[in-house]
Short mmCIF file of C-alpha atoms in Angstrom, two decimals:
data_model
loop_
_atom_site.label_atom_id
_atom_site.label_comp_id
_atom_site.label_asym_id
_atom_site.label_seq_id
_atom_site.Cartn_x
_atom_site.Cartn_y
_atom_site.Cartn_z
CA MET B 1487 -17.05 -18.84 -34.24
CA LYS B 1488 -14.62 -16.53 -31.66
CA VAL B 1489 -16.17 -13.58 -29.57
CA THR B 1490 -14.45 -11.69 -27.35
CA VAL B 1491 -15.82 -11.58 -23.50
CA GLN B 1492 -15.19 -8.79 -21.06
CA TYR B 1493 -14.93 -9.46 -17.11
CA PHE B 1494 -16.52 -6.81 -14.61
CA ALA B 1495 -16.14 -7.20 -10.79
CA LEU B 1496 -16.51 -10.56 -9.45
CA LEU B 1497 -16.85 -11.87 -12.86
CA ARG B 1498 -13.31 -10.40 -13.39
CA GLU B 1499 -11.37 -11.28 -10.09
CA GLN B 1500 -13.34 -15.13 -10.79
CA ARG B 1501 -11.94 -15.38 -14.27
CA GLY B 1502 -9.00 -13.75 -13.53
CA LEU B 1503 -8.74 -12.49 -17.15
CA THR B 1504 -10.65 -8.61 -17.51
CA GLN B 1505 -10.50 -10.18 -21.47
CA GLU B 1506 -10.10 -13.19 -23.87
CA THR B 1507 -11.28 -14.21 -26.94
CA LEU B 1508 -12.55 -17.35 -27.13
CA GLU B 1509 -14.08 -20.06 -29.71
CA THR B 1510 -18.07 -20.57 -28.63
CA THR B 1511 -20.78 -22.77 -30.07
CA ALA B 1512 -23.54 -20.89 -28.07
CA PRO B 1513 -26.53 -19.06 -30.31
CA THR B 1514 -27.34 -17.03 -26.86
CA PRO B 1515 -25.50 -14.64 -24.22
CA ALA B 1516 -27.17 -17.22 -21.63
CA ALA B 1517 -25.31 -20.29 -24.08
CA LEU B 1518 -22.37 -18.80 -23.53
CA TYR B 1519 -22.90 -17.90 -19.81
CA GLU B 1520 -23.64 -21.50 -19.38
CA GLU B 1521 -20.88 -22.45 -20.78
CA LEU B 1522 -18.73 -20.46 -18.96
CA ARG B 1523 -20.01 -20.40 -15.91
CA ALA B 1524 -19.69 -24.17 -15.86
CA ARG B 1525 -15.39 -23.13 -17.23
CA HIS B 1526 -15.02 -21.28 -14.81
CA ALA B 1527 -16.97 -21.42 -11.54
CA PHE B 1528 -18.52 -18.53 -11.76
CA THR B 1529 -21.16 -18.05 -8.67
CA LEU B 1530 -23.45 -15.47 -9.62
CA PRO B 1531 -26.23 -17.42 -11.49
CA ALA B 1532 -28.01 -16.87 -14.94
CA ASP B 1533 -30.64 -15.36 -14.00
CA ARG B 1534 -28.13 -12.72 -12.33
CA VAL B 1535 -26.35 -12.06 -15.24
CA ARG B 1536 -27.39 -9.21 -17.91
CA ALA B 1537 -24.81 -9.20 -21.21
CA ALA B 1538 -24.04 -6.17 -23.54
CA ILE B 1539 -23.29 -7.25 -27.04
CA ASN B 1540 -20.87 -4.89 -29.16
CA GLY B 1541 -21.90 -2.22 -26.14
CA GLU B 1542 -25.02 -1.69 -25.96
CA PHE B 1543 -27.33 -4.37 -23.19
CA ALA B 1544 -28.96 -6.95 -25.02
CA ALA B 1545 -31.22 -9.84 -24.54
CA ALA B 1546 -29.70 -12.83 -23.29
CA THR B 1547 -31.68 -14.90 -26.18
CA ALA B 1548 -29.99 -12.53 -29.07
CA ALA B 1549 -28.18 -13.56 -31.28
CA LEU B 1550 -24.83 -14.55 -30.89
CA ARG B 1551 -22.74 -13.15 -34.50
CA ALA B 1552 -18.72 -14.57 -35.10
CA GLY B 1553 -16.44 -11.46 -33.74
CA ASP B 1554 -18.90 -9.98 -31.17
CA THR B 1555 -17.91 -8.20 -27.59
CA VAL B 1556 -19.56 -9.52 -25.31
CA VAL B 1557 -19.85 -7.82 -21.55
CA PHE B 1558 -21.85 -10.10 -18.98
CA ILE B 1559 -23.42 -7.40 -16.07
CA PRO B 1560 -22.83 -8.64 -12.38
CA PRO B 1561 -26.15 -7.03 -10.13
CA VAL B 1562 -25.03 -3.06 -10.04
CA ALA B 1563 -23.71 -1.36 -7.36
CA GLY B 1564 -23.50 2.36 -8.15
CA GLY B 1565 -24.28 5.37 -5.52
CA MET X 978 -23.74 15.11 -19.03
CA PHE X 979 -22.74 11.85 -17.56
CA ARG X 980 -19.92 10.66 -17.00
CA ILE X 981 -17.51 8.03 -14.91
CA SER X 982 -14.28 9.28 -13.66
CA THR X 983 -10.99 8.46 -12.68
CA ASP X 984 -10.54 11.55 -10.68
CA SER X 985 -11.84 13.23 -7.31
CA ILE X 986 -14.96 15.16 -7.82
CA ASP X 987 -15.33 18.15 -6.98
CA PRO X 988 -18.36 19.14 -6.23
CA ALA X 989 -18.06 23.51 -5.94
CA THR X 990 -16.46 23.28 -10.05
CA LEU X 991 -19.74 20.82 -10.97
CA GLU X 992 -21.91 23.11 -9.39
CA ALA X 993 -20.77 26.03 -11.31
CA ALA X 994 -20.64 24.59 -14.84
CA LEU X 995 -24.42 25.02 -14.28
CA THR X 996 -25.30 28.34 -13.54
CA ASP X 997 -28.15 30.24 -15.54
CA ALA X 998 -30.18 33.56 -15.01
CA ARG X 999 -33.16 31.67 -15.45
CA ALA X 1000 -33.60 28.92 -13.01
CA GLY X 1001 -34.41 30.14 -9.10
CA ALA X 1002 -33.59 26.07 -7.84
CA CYS X 1003 -30.20 24.23 -7.80
CA VAL X 1004 -30.61 20.86 -6.39
CA THR X 1005 -27.46 18.87 -5.74
CA PHE X 1006 -27.09 15.38 -4.44
CA CYS X 1007 -23.16 14.58 -3.64
CA GLY X 1008 -22.96 10.41 -2.58
CA TRP X 1009 -20.56 10.46 0.39
CA VAL X 1010 -18.21 6.75 0.84
CA ARG X 1011 -20.06 6.16 4.75
CA ASN X 1012 -17.27 4.06 7.03
CA ALA X 1013 -20.09 1.78 8.05
CA ASN X 1014 -22.21 -1.16 6.26
CA ASP X 1015 -24.99 -3.65 7.35
CA GLY X 1016 -23.07 -3.16 10.77
CA GLN X 1017 -19.66 -3.94 9.66
CA PRO X 1018 -16.72 -1.53 10.10
CA VAL X 1019 -15.66 -0.74 5.88
CA LEU X 1020 -12.29 0.30 5.79
CA SER X 1021 -12.81 1.66 2.12
CA LEU X 1022 -14.49 0.75 -1.24
CA GLU X 1023 -13.74 -0.32 -4.87
CA TYR X 1024 -15.56 1.18 -8.01
CA GLU X 1025 -15.77 -0.59 -11.31
CA ALA X 1026 -17.55 0.86 -14.60
CA PHE X 1027 -18.19 -0.95 -18.11
CA ALA X 1028 -17.30 3.19 -18.74
CA PRO X 1029 -18.41 3.07 -23.11
CA LEU X 1030 -22.12 1.34 -21.71
CA ALA X 1031 -21.82 3.46 -18.13
CA GLU X 1032 -22.17 6.23 -20.20
CA LYS X 1033 -24.29 5.40 -22.23
CA GLU X 1034 -26.64 4.96 -19.98
CA GLY X 1035 -26.42 7.83 -17.80
CA GLU X 1036 -27.57 9.84 -21.06
CA ARG X 1037 -29.87 7.85 -21.34
CA ILE X 1038 -31.35 8.96 -17.16
CA LEU X 1039 -30.54 12.62 -17.50
CA ALA X 1040 -31.90 12.25 -21.00
CA GLU X 1041 -35.90 11.17 -18.90
CA ALA X 1042 -35.11 13.43 -16.42
CA ARG X 1043 -35.34 15.82 -18.98
CA GLU X 1044 -38.27 14.52 -20.41
CA LYS X 1045 -40.29 14.20 -16.75
CA PHE X 1046 -39.36 17.27 -14.76
CA ALA X 1047 -39.25 21.12 -15.44
CA LEU X 1048 -35.58 21.34 -15.77
CA LEU X 1049 -32.81 24.07 -17.47
CA GLY X 1050 -29.81 22.17 -16.92
CA VAL X 1051 -28.48 18.70 -15.35
CA ALA X 1052 -24.90 16.62 -15.00
CA ALA X 1053 -23.95 13.46 -12.95
CA VAL X 1054 -20.65 11.74 -12.29
CA HIS X 1055 -19.54 8.91 -11.09
CA ARG X 1056 -16.56 7.52 -9.50
CA VAL X 1057 -13.73 5.03 -10.48
CA GLY X 1058 -11.30 3.68 -8.56
CA HIS X 1059 -10.44 2.76 -4.84
CA LEU X 1060 -11.62 5.55 -2.40
CA GLN X 1061 -11.30 6.25 1.31
CA ILE X 1062 -13.72 7.78 3.97
CA GLY X 1063 -15.79 10.74 3.62
CA GLU X 1064 -15.18 10.31 -0.95
CA ALA X 1065 -17.48 11.86 -2.81
CA ALA X 1066 -18.73 8.37 -5.41
CA VAL X 1067 -21.61 9.92 -7.08
CA TRP X 1068 -22.62 13.68 -7.80
CA VAL X 1069 -25.75 14.95 -9.32
CA GLY X 1070 -27.09 18.18 -9.75
CA VAL X 1071 -29.79 19.63 -11.33
CA THR X 1072 -31.77 23.30 -12.27
CA ALA X 1073 -35.09 24.47 -12.83
CA ALA X 1074 -37.61 27.12 -12.52
CA HIS X 1075 -38.41 26.15 -9.61
CA ARG X 1076 -37.14 23.37 -6.54
CA GLY X 1077 -40.58 20.85 -7.39
CA ALA X 1078 -39.35 19.66 -10.70
CA ALA X 1079 -35.53 19.80 -9.16
CA PHE X 1080 -36.27 17.90 -6.30
CA ASP X 1081 -37.75 15.52 -8.11
CA ALA X 1082 -35.66 15.57 -10.30
CA CYS X 1083 -32.34 15.17 -9.17
CA ARG X 1084 -34.17 12.36 -6.92
CA TYR X 1085 -35.06 10.41 -9.81
CA ILE X 1086 -31.60 9.98 -11.31
CA ILE X 1087 -29.09 9.20 -7.98
CA ASP X 1088 -31.90 5.95 -8.08
CA GLU X 1089 -32.07 5.33 -11.69
CA LEU X 1090 -28.12 5.48 -11.85
CA LYS X 1091 -28.13 3.67 -9.18
CA ALA X 1092 -30.38 0.43 -10.51
CA ARG X 1093 -29.24 0.72 -13.93
CA VAL X 1094 -25.09 2.21 -14.51
CA PRO X 1095 -23.06 -0.68 -15.03
CA VAL X 1096 -20.63 0.44 -12.39
CA TRP X 1097 -20.31 -2.06 -9.45
CA LYS X 1098 -18.86 -1.31 -5.41
CA LYS X 1099 -16.64 -4.07 -3.38
CA GLU X 1100 -16.71 -3.00 0.27
CA HIS X 1101 -12.72 -3.65 2.49
CA TYR X 1102 -13.79 -4.36 5.94
CA ALA X 1103 -12.17 -3.78 8.86
CA SER X 1104 -12.06 -7.13 8.92
CA GLY X 1105 -10.07 -7.52 5.92
CA ALA X 1106 -12.26 -9.38 3.89
CA SER X 1107 -14.63 -7.39 0.75
CA ALA X 1108 -16.89 -8.33 -1.22
CA TRP X 1109 -19.04 -6.51 -4.44
CA ILE X 1110 -22.01 -6.06 -3.21
CA ASN X 1111 -25.48 -7.64 -4.67
CA CYS X 1112 -23.28 -10.12 -5.18
CA ALA X 1113 -24.16 -12.42 -3.00
CA THR X 1114 -25.40 -15.94 -3.30
CA ARG X 1115 -26.27 -17.31 -0.24
#
């Protein structure tokens, strides 16, 4: 299935992109993150990244569907 | 109302918008860009947000504050972009009939914003190095 991934902050820099649409068989955000982390050598381990699907926080084990937009959220640091 | 802003924060204008004849207390917090962190001289800070979710989560925090404390008004803004030393990065303002609720709510909001809203900051150091805060892996 095709999903869109948006990147911010550290992940945007490590990926070198703000957004991409890609083909994956990953059933969950956790699985998709591991796939991308292996491909792009992201330094953040999965347990330090939260997921959002279609603009709302989602569990790492939530079901991914074709057409979803996924954001992986590095540790936040507002203020 | 919580929003992410690419424009500079003007505390006076934001505070004026909270004007309320019923309010006996107005507590505001303004977070400034500081010239050092963890002993390292900092030249500037770069803020980035996942704006749609940041604004949603920020609104949820303001709604929680309204439920927990007896507030009359509440507003907060977080800046994004490349900020220089002394610039305002975040502003929170609350009004209430009495000071207790206003102090407590303001503290609650800034603490929750820092912990939950998808905003990131990158420090640029005098040494020429830079780093995304909270993202170190060793």
